[in-house]
Amino acid sequence: MRRELDPEGATARPAREKPAGVRPQAAGVLRRNDPEHWTKPGPSLYPHQWSWDSAFIALGLAHLDNHRAKRELESLFASQWATGKLPHIVFNPDAPPQSYFPDAERWSSAAVSSDAPSSPHTSGLCQPPIHAVAVLRIWETAQGKDERRVELARDFLRDTYPRLLAWHLYLTTARDPEGSGLVTIYHPWESGTDNSPRWDATLEAVEVGDLPPYTRYDLKHVADPSHRPTDEEYNRYLWLLELLKKARYDEATIYESHPFLVKDVLFSAILVAANEALSKIAAAVGAPDEERALIEGWIERGRKSLDERWDPDLKLCLDYDLRAGKPARVRTVAGFAPLIAGGLDSKRLQDLLETLDSPAFAGHPRLRWPLPPSTSPEEPGFHPRSYWRGPIWPVANWLLWWSLLRVGESERAERIRRATLDQLADGGFAEYFEPFTGEPLGSPDQSWTAAVALDLLAAGSG
Ligand code: 9WN
């Protein structure tokens, strides 16, 4: 296993000896976070497998070791629920005790739902569906290599396609019973942008009931508790978990009574982009015409519905709270969702680029690197050190870079690529960065940061 992740002899050197460049360092991070066949998102804060982290990790691994990249996703798909849902956490039975909370026991997924796998245990939520994009990247990076590698990649596409289709089918039906084209999330953790001010108003309306006691372990893994969500936010996160458990993770029951039901535009846009990837995978494996037509229909409907969530004043796309019946009017990177979904007319594209370049985002005069903060510094909910309330996340930069390339904005994409790599060369593979000082924050040696660095590096000359 260790040899698999040894590009350029990275394992031969002791980790601290020589900063030999971003690529071998990134490979070293992934190698050190690799217990076997899957990767921990971070060395101590995150000791289990996380869904969208693994997809980004596979994207990066595809450039180092195709076989290992496949294993990453296969181990996640092995825990797919009977409903098609890919769980947000697959619990590592060998994780040290009291290392991450909520643990498998608190979720009790298999105990309350027959749809959940029982070994290993999983959480009851899901996360943004970037997986098909990673599967396609594994296929792309195998092209032009020896015949055996291409054949193995083709087998992987064939095995994975039905799992991806079931996953997307789940999201387009159980998570969109209205047929709106937008995915409903049940918890801020499903968005992947947990404490973003996008969720403030919806969370405020959640009344925390009789919450079983708990201890947070996350705070002991970061330099300063202000990097992480507050206790008040955690109480609400944990209360929502209790409600989901009470509903036995049954979608229809959740839809009837859950206080957190939000149409998430970033999640939905990632699904559109993933459906584009799935459409290519479907073509490569010779999927039936009806399935290919279904996927094309999802892409069209997704783009149309994102367009309906456009705010012409903010020039961004907004999430929609189904319970309150109103949009969350706050400027965050999620607002660039239509860029990620693609297929834009030139007016919408210009509006989005204007917002991206403006002082509200990457054009803010105090930024250390010209990269978009997770929340606009002009928002009252902005906080430069607190998680998704302002810090810059390399994984969000990757999403924007990749989306800009797809819409033909190669110069802008290149600026984001270079600034991201400069930031990482300067501050290491942190989970996120203070936007004005460039200080690395959160978990150090974060796997998906290393993985996106590898993908960014592979796309250019350095
Ligand atoms: C809760 C693992 C995950 C990421 C999320 C990020 C953070 C977890 C946490 O870490 O969430 O799922 O404990 O804060 O917000 O995007 O997948 O890296």
Coordinates of N, CA and C in Angstrom, one line a residue, residues 369-371 397 414-424:
W369 N -4.2 36.6 -0.8 CA -4.2 36.0 -2.1 C -5.5 36.3 -2.8
P370 N -5.6 36.6 -4.1 CA -6.8 36.9 -4.7 C -7.7 35.7 -5.0
L371 N -8.3 35.2 -3.9 CA -9.1 34.0 -3.9 C -10.4 34.3 -3.1
N397 N -11.8 26.7 -4.0 CA -11.0 27.2 -5.2 C -11.0 26.3 -6.3
E414 N -6.8 30.1 -14.6 CA -5.4 30.1 -14.4 C -5.0 31.0 -13.2
R415 N -5.6 32.1 -13.1 CA -5.3 33.0 -11.9 C -5.6 32.3 -10.6
I416 N -6.8 31.6 -10.6 CA -7.2 30.9 -9.4 C -6.2 29.7 -9.1
R417 N -5.9 29.0 -10.2 CA -5.0 27.9 -10.0 C -3.6 28.3 -9.4
R418 N -3.1 29.4 -10.0 CA -1.8 29.9 -9.5 C -1.8 30.4 -8.1
A419 N -2.8 31.2 -7.8 CA -3.0 31.8 -6.4 C -3.2 30.7 -5.4
T420 N -3.9 29.6 -5.8 CA -4.1 28.5 -4.8 C -2.8 27.8 -4.6
L421 N -2.1 27.5 -5.6 CA -0.8 26.8 -5.4 C 0.2 27.7 -4.6
D422 N 0.2 29.0 -4.9 CA 1.1 29.9 -4.1 C 0.7 29.8 -2.7
Q423 N -0.6 29.9 -2.4 CA -1.1 29.9 -1.0 C -0.6 28.6 -0.3
L424 N -0.7 27.4 -1.0 CA -0.3 26.2 -0.4 C 1.2 26.1 -0.2

